[in-house]
mmCIF file of C-alpha atoms in Angstrom:
data_model
loop_
_atom_site.group_PDB
_atom_site.id
_atom_site.type_symbol
_atom_site.label_atom_id
_atom_site.label_comp_id
_atom_site.label_asym_id
_atom_site.label_seq_id
_atom_site.Cartn_x
_atom_site.Cartn_y
_atom_site.Cartn_z
ATOM 1 C CA MET A 1 64.837 37.064 255.902
ATOM 2 C CA SER A 2 64.365 38.818 252.557
ATOM 3 C CA LEU A 3 66.684 41.537 251.310
ATOM 4 C CA SER A 4 64.822 44.722 252.303
ATOM 5 C CA ALA A 5 64.838 47.971 250.355
ATOM 6 C CA GLU A 6 67.056 49.542 253.012
ATOM 7 C CA GLN A 7 69.571 46.692 252.886
ATOM 8 C CA LEU A 8 69.498 46.742 249.090
ATOM 9 C CA HIS A 9 70.202 50.484 249.011
ATOM 10 C CA ARG A 10 73.132 50.122 251.404
ATOM 11 C CA SER A 11 74.660 47.345 249.334
ATOM 12 C CA ILE A 12 74.233 49.255 246.070
ATOM 13 C CA ASP A 13 75.811 52.336 247.649
ATOM 14 C CA ALA A 14 78.752 50.147 248.657
ATOM 15 C CA LEU A 15 78.976 48.793 245.104
ATOM 16 C CA ALA A 16 78.889 52.328 243.687
ATOM 17 C CA GLY A 17 81.879 53.136 245.866
ATOM 18 C CA ILE A 18 83.729 50.130 244.479
ATOM 19 C CA GLU A 19 82.738 50.250 240.818
ATOM 20 C CA PRO A 20 82.475 53.649 239.024
ATOM 21 C CA ALA A 21 80.323 52.151 236.243
ATOM 22 C CA ILE A 22 77.676 51.180 238.783
ATOM 23 C CA ALA A 23 77.852 54.646 240.339
ATOM 24 C CA ARG A 24 77.215 56.256 236.940
ATOM 25 C CA MET A 25 74.300 53.973 236.145
ATOM 26 C CA LEU A 26 72.821 54.443 239.622
ATOM 27 C CA GLU A 27 72.770 58.199 239.066
ATOM 28 C CA ALA A 28 70.981 57.649 235.757
ATOM 29 C CA ILE A 29 68.321 55.096 236.752
ATOM 30 C CA GLY A 30 68.107 55.124 240.546
ATOM 31 C CA TYR A 31 67.659 52.209 242.898
ATOM 32 C CA PRO A 32 65.798 49.028 241.975
ATOM 33 C CA PRO A 33 62.836 47.850 244.052
ATOM 34 C CA PRO A 34 63.535 44.833 246.264
ATOM 35 C CA ARG A 35 62.672 41.422 244.891
ATOM 36 C CA ILE A 36 61.033 39.346 247.584
ATOM 37 C CA ARG A 37 59.492 35.881 247.490
ATOM 38 C CA ASP A 38 58.015 33.767 250.254
ATOM 39 C CA ARG A 39 60.320 31.369 251.981
ATOM 40 C CA GLY A 40 59.570 27.652 251.687
ATOM 41 C CA TYR A 41 58.592 24.736 249.517
ATOM 42 C CA GLN A 42 55.676 26.444 247.777
ATOM 43 C CA THR A 43 57.921 29.047 246.173
ATOM 44 C CA LEU A 44 59.996 26.360 244.464
ATOM 45 C CA LEU A 45 56.874 24.430 243.496
ATOM 46 C CA ARG A 46 55.557 27.601 241.852
ATOM 47 C CA THR A 47 58.906 27.935 240.053
ATOM 48 C CA ILE A 48 58.472 24.432 238.620
ATOM 49 C CA VAL A 49 54.844 25.047 237.633
ATOM 50 C CA GLY A 50 55.783 28.328 235.956
ATOM 51 C CA GLN A 51 58.668 27.034 233.855
ATOM 52 C CA GLN A 52 58.205 27.860 230.141
ATOM 53 C CA VAL A 53 54.575 28.986 230.473
ATOM 54 C CA SER A 54 52.919 32.376 230.873
ATOM 55 C CA VAL A 55 52.028 33.776 234.279
ATOM 56 C CA ALA A 56 48.329 33.342 233.484
ATOM 57 C CA ALA A 57 48.819 29.690 232.501
ATOM 58 C CA ALA A 58 50.892 29.009 235.621
ATOM 59 C CA ASN A 59 48.207 30.572 237.829
ATOM 60 C CA ALA A 60 45.512 28.465 236.160
ATOM 61 C CA ILE A 61 47.513 25.262 236.678
ATOM 62 C CA TRP A 62 48.167 26.179 240.305
ATOM 63 C CA ALA A 63 44.463 26.781 240.927
ATOM 64 C CA LYS A 64 43.593 23.397 239.413
ATOM 65 C CA MET A 65 46.254 21.706 241.509
ATOM 66 C CA GLU A 66 44.818 23.197 244.694
ATOM 67 C CA THR A 67 41.324 22.090 243.693
ATOM 68 C CA MET A 68 42.345 18.538 242.759
ATOM 69 C CA VAL A 69 45.201 17.859 245.197
ATOM 70 C CA GLY A 70 44.240 20.029 248.161
ATOM 71 C CA ALA A 71 44.512 23.620 249.337
ATOM 72 C CA GLY A 72 48.086 24.554 250.165
ATOM 73 C CA LEU A 73 49.456 21.652 248.108
ATOM 74 C CA ALA A 74 51.014 19.886 251.082
ATOM 75 C CA PRO A 75 54.152 17.992 250.013
ATOM 76 C CA GLU A 76 52.696 14.692 251.255
ATOM 77 C CA ALA A 77 49.607 15.208 249.082
ATOM 78 C CA VAL A 78 51.611 16.100 245.971
ATOM 79 C CA ALA A 79 53.951 13.144 246.492
ATOM 80 C CA ALA A 80 50.992 10.749 246.793
ATOM 81 C CA ALA A 81 48.933 12.163 243.909
ATOM 82 C CA PRO A 82 48.656 9.837 240.869
ATOM 83 C CA ASP A 83 50.302 10.977 237.646
ATOM 84 C CA ASP A 84 46.931 11.041 235.857
ATOM 85 C CA LEU A 85 45.536 13.470 238.412
ATOM 86 C CA LEU A 86 48.547 15.778 238.179
ATOM 87 C CA ARG A 87 48.443 15.608 234.386
ATOM 88 C CA ALA A 88 44.794 16.677 234.486
ATOM 89 C CA THR A 89 45.845 19.908 236.215
ATOM 90 C CA GLY A 90 47.919 20.849 233.171
ATOM 91 C CA LEU A 91 51.359 19.705 234.306
ATOM 92 C CA SER A 92 53.580 18.065 231.708
ATOM 93 C CA ARG A 93 55.149 14.661 232.377
ATOM 94 C CA GLN A 94 58.476 16.369 233.049
ATOM 95 C CA LYS A 95 56.962 18.833 235.509
ATOM 96 C CA ILE A 96 55.147 16.011 237.295
ATOM 97 C CA ALA A 97 58.517 14.341 237.882
ATOM 98 C CA TYR A 98 59.979 17.622 239.130
ATOM 99 C CA ALA A 99 57.031 18.416 241.432
ATOM 100 C CA ARG A 100 57.050 14.893 242.822
ATOM 101 C CA SER A 101 60.808 15.019 243.455
ATOM 102 C CA LEU A 102 60.461 18.305 245.349
ATOM 103 C CA ALA A 103 57.486 17.046 247.367
ATOM 104 C CA GLU A 104 59.219 13.770 248.243
ATOM 105 C CA HIS A 105 62.378 15.556 249.382
ATOM 106 C CA VAL A 106 60.350 17.820 251.667
ATOM 107 C CA ALA A 107 57.966 15.123 252.941
ATOM 108 C CA SER A 108 60.858 12.801 253.797
ATOM 109 C CA GLY A 109 62.814 15.535 255.540
ATOM 110 C CA THR A 110 65.719 15.257 253.091
ATOM 111 C CA ILE A 111 65.510 19.016 252.713
ATOM 112 C CA ASP A 112 64.095 21.515 255.206
ATOM 113 C CA PHE A 113 63.574 25.011 253.834
ATOM 114 C CA ASP A 114 63.494 26.404 257.362
ATOM 115 C CA ARG A 115 66.975 25.022 258.023
ATOM 116 C CA LEU A 116 68.992 25.222 254.837
ATOM 117 C CA PRO A 117 72.781 25.225 255.381
ATOM 118 C CA ALA A 118 74.192 28.668 256.108
ATOM 119 C CA ASP A 119 76.894 28.115 253.503
ATOM 120 C CA ASP A 120 75.481 29.170 250.120
ATOM 121 C CA GLU A 121 77.206 26.410 248.133
ATOM 122 C CA GLU A 122 75.988 23.732 250.546
ATOM 123 C CA ALA A 123 72.442 25.082 250.308
ATOM 124 C CA ILE A 124 72.660 25.121 246.503
ATOM 125 C CA ALA A 125 73.918 21.519 246.513
ATOM 126 C CA GLN A 126 70.939 20.402 248.604
ATOM 127 C CA MET A 127 68.460 22.191 246.372
ATOM 128 C CA THR A 128 69.935 21.018 243.068
ATOM 129 C CA ALA A 129 69.568 17.405 244.237
ATOM 130 C CA ILE A 130 65.869 17.949 243.493
ATOM 131 C CA LYS A 131 64.888 17.137 239.905
ATOM 132 C CA GLY A 132 64.168 20.278 237.903
ATOM 133 C CA ILE A 133 65.975 22.637 240.279
ATOM 134 C CA GLY A 134 69.176 23.841 238.660
ATOM 135 C CA ARG A 135 71.781 26.163 240.043
ATOM 136 C CA TRP A 136 70.017 29.270 238.717
ATOM 137 C CA SER A 137 66.714 28.373 240.421
ATOM 138 C CA ALA A 138 68.527 27.634 243.680
ATOM 139 C CA GLU A 139 70.431 30.924 243.544
ATOM 140 C CA ILE A 140 67.283 32.916 242.792
ATOM 141 C CA TYR A 141 65.524 31.264 245.729
ATOM 142 C CA LEU A 142 68.383 32.026 248.123
ATOM 143 C CA LEU A 143 68.563 35.628 246.936
ATOM 144 C CA PHE A 144 64.848 36.480 246.852
ATOM 145 C CA ALA A 145 63.349 34.223 249.529
ATOM 146 C CA GLU A 146 66.213 34.140 252.034
ATOM 147 C CA GLY A 147 67.824 37.477 251.292
ATOM 148 C CA ARG A 148 71.331 36.042 251.044
ATOM 149 C CA GLY A 149 73.185 39.133 249.974
ATOM 150 C CA ASP A 150 76.231 37.615 248.287
ATOM 151 C CA VAL A 151 74.512 35.103 245.998
ATOM 152 C CA TRP A 152 75.677 35.758 242.440
ATOM 153 C CA PRO A 153 73.618 34.133 239.616
ATOM 154 C CA ALA A 154 76.373 34.435 237.045
ATOM 155 C CA GLY A 155 74.628 32.000 234.709
ATOM 156 C CA ASP A 156 71.738 34.424 234.162
ATOM 157 C CA LEU A 157 71.792 35.778 230.611
ATOM 158 C CA ALA A 158 70.570 39.274 231.522
ATOM 159 C CA VAL A 159 73.181 39.540 234.292
ATOM 160 C CA GLN A 160 75.915 38.543 231.849
ATOM 161 C CA ILE A 161 74.716 41.023 229.229
ATOM 162 C CA GLU A 162 74.447 43.897 231.685
ATOM 163 C CA VAL A 163 77.767 43.230 233.396
ATOM 164 C CA GLY A 164 79.365 43.306 229.960
ATOM 165 C CA ARG A 165 77.656 46.603 229.125
ATOM 166 C CA LEU A 166 78.421 48.235 232.459
ATOM 167 C CA LEU A 167 82.090 47.332 232.224
ATOM 168 C CA GLY A 168 82.361 48.243 228.537
ATOM 169 C CA LEU A 169 83.306 44.759 227.356
ATOM 170 C CA PRO A 170 83.238 44.031 223.614
ATOM 171 C CA GLU A 171 81.301 40.766 224.103
ATOM 172 C CA ARG A 172 78.962 39.209 226.633
ATOM 173 C CA PRO A 173 81.099 37.487 229.273
ATOM 174 C CA SER A 174 80.709 33.769 229.922
ATOM 175 C CA GLU A 175 79.356 32.481 233.226
ATOM 176 C CA ARG A 176 82.888 31.778 234.411
ATOM 177 C CA GLU A 177 84.073 35.256 233.392
ATOM 178 C CA THR A 178 81.017 36.872 234.986
ATOM 179 C CA ARG A 179 81.887 35.163 238.260
ATOM 180 C CA ARG A 180 85.460 36.379 238.002
ATOM 181 C CA LEU A 181 84.482 39.957 237.184
ATOM 182 C CA ALA A 182 82.275 40.198 240.274
ATOM 183 C CA HIS A 183 84.825 38.776 242.685
ATOM 184 C CA GLY A 184 85.672 42.222 244.047
ATOM 185 C CA TRP A 185 81.983 43.042 244.617
ATOM 186 C CA SER A 186 81.626 40.550 247.461
ATOM 187 C CA PRO A 187 79.777 40.603 249.877
ATOM 188 C CA HIS A 188 77.279 42.632 247.823
ATOM 189 C CA ARG A 189 76.931 40.448 244.736
ATOM 190 C CA GLY A 190 73.240 39.743 245.352
ATOM 191 C CA ALA A 191 72.528 43.464 245.188
ATOM 192 C CA ALA A 192 74.749 43.651 242.093
ATOM 193 C CA ALA A 193 72.542 41.051 240.386
ATOM 194 C CA ILE A 194 69.353 42.922 241.286
ATOM 195 C CA PHE A 195 70.906 46.155 240.029
ATOM 196 C CA ALA A 196 72.015 44.419 236.806
ATOM 197 C CA TRP A 197 68.436 43.302 236.119
ATOM 198 C CA HIS A 198 67.209 46.817 236.918
ATOM 199 C CA SER A 199 69.730 48.320 234.506
ATOM 200 C CA TYR A 200 68.968 45.720 231.827
ATOM 201 C CA ASN A 201 65.228 46.463 232.042
ATOM 202 C CA ALA A 202 65.861 50.217 231.986
ATOM 203 C CA ARG A 203 67.883 49.892 228.781
ATOM 204 C CA ALA A 204 65.219 47.657 227.248
ATOM 205 C CA SER A 205 62.486 50.177 228.096
ATOM 206 C CA THR A 206 64.526 53.012 226.598
ATOM 207 C CA ALA A 207 65.123 51.010 223.418
ATOM 208 C CA LYS A 208 61.404 50.349 223.043
ATOM 209 C CA THR A 209 60.624 54.025 223.570
ATOM 210 C CA ASP A 210 63.250 55.068 221.040
ATOM 211 C CA LYS A 211 61.695 52.767 218.425
ATOM 212 C CA MET A 212 58.162 54.027 218.897
ATOM 213 C CA PRO A 213 56.781 55.984 215.929
ATOM 214 C CA LEU A 214 56.325 59.727 216.411
#
């Protein structure tokens, strides 16, 4: 179940009661919209297809894959598709290996996205066994597609930058330090990440506006 706007608001209110810096920023920029993705294999396959390319390019590749492999891109069909066919859709050799690994894991039943372990770390371990799915991708999936409210993607650069800014740190904290700093925000760290991205984007928009010529 995805993290709804109502749940997100409640968690951010709880964070504002814990951390004065979040309370101040919340008053300035308001609540972020929820970030919701579909649950299941296709969401991760889209993540692989979209790595290091524009949204338009990723959509074009996806459309070609559906035309050449089959509508819905069933894991069995992707796993059985020849490399030459997948390459013709626009996938790189590396992405072919990643897509095939994901499809094979799902087709074989090694991973079932309808029954991921309830423990976040166990779920992340299952997902990162797939080629091309690192911890960050697994955390983002659990947060956006499953609505797991305490997932904390401390390796995300924007989260690190914004946590440092919010807490008035002289330098961007490392991933390890970012995890430590958010320890007291549990069980609302997923909402803290979404709010950090919201705050980061708000600052970026303000900076662009400030630099515009009169």
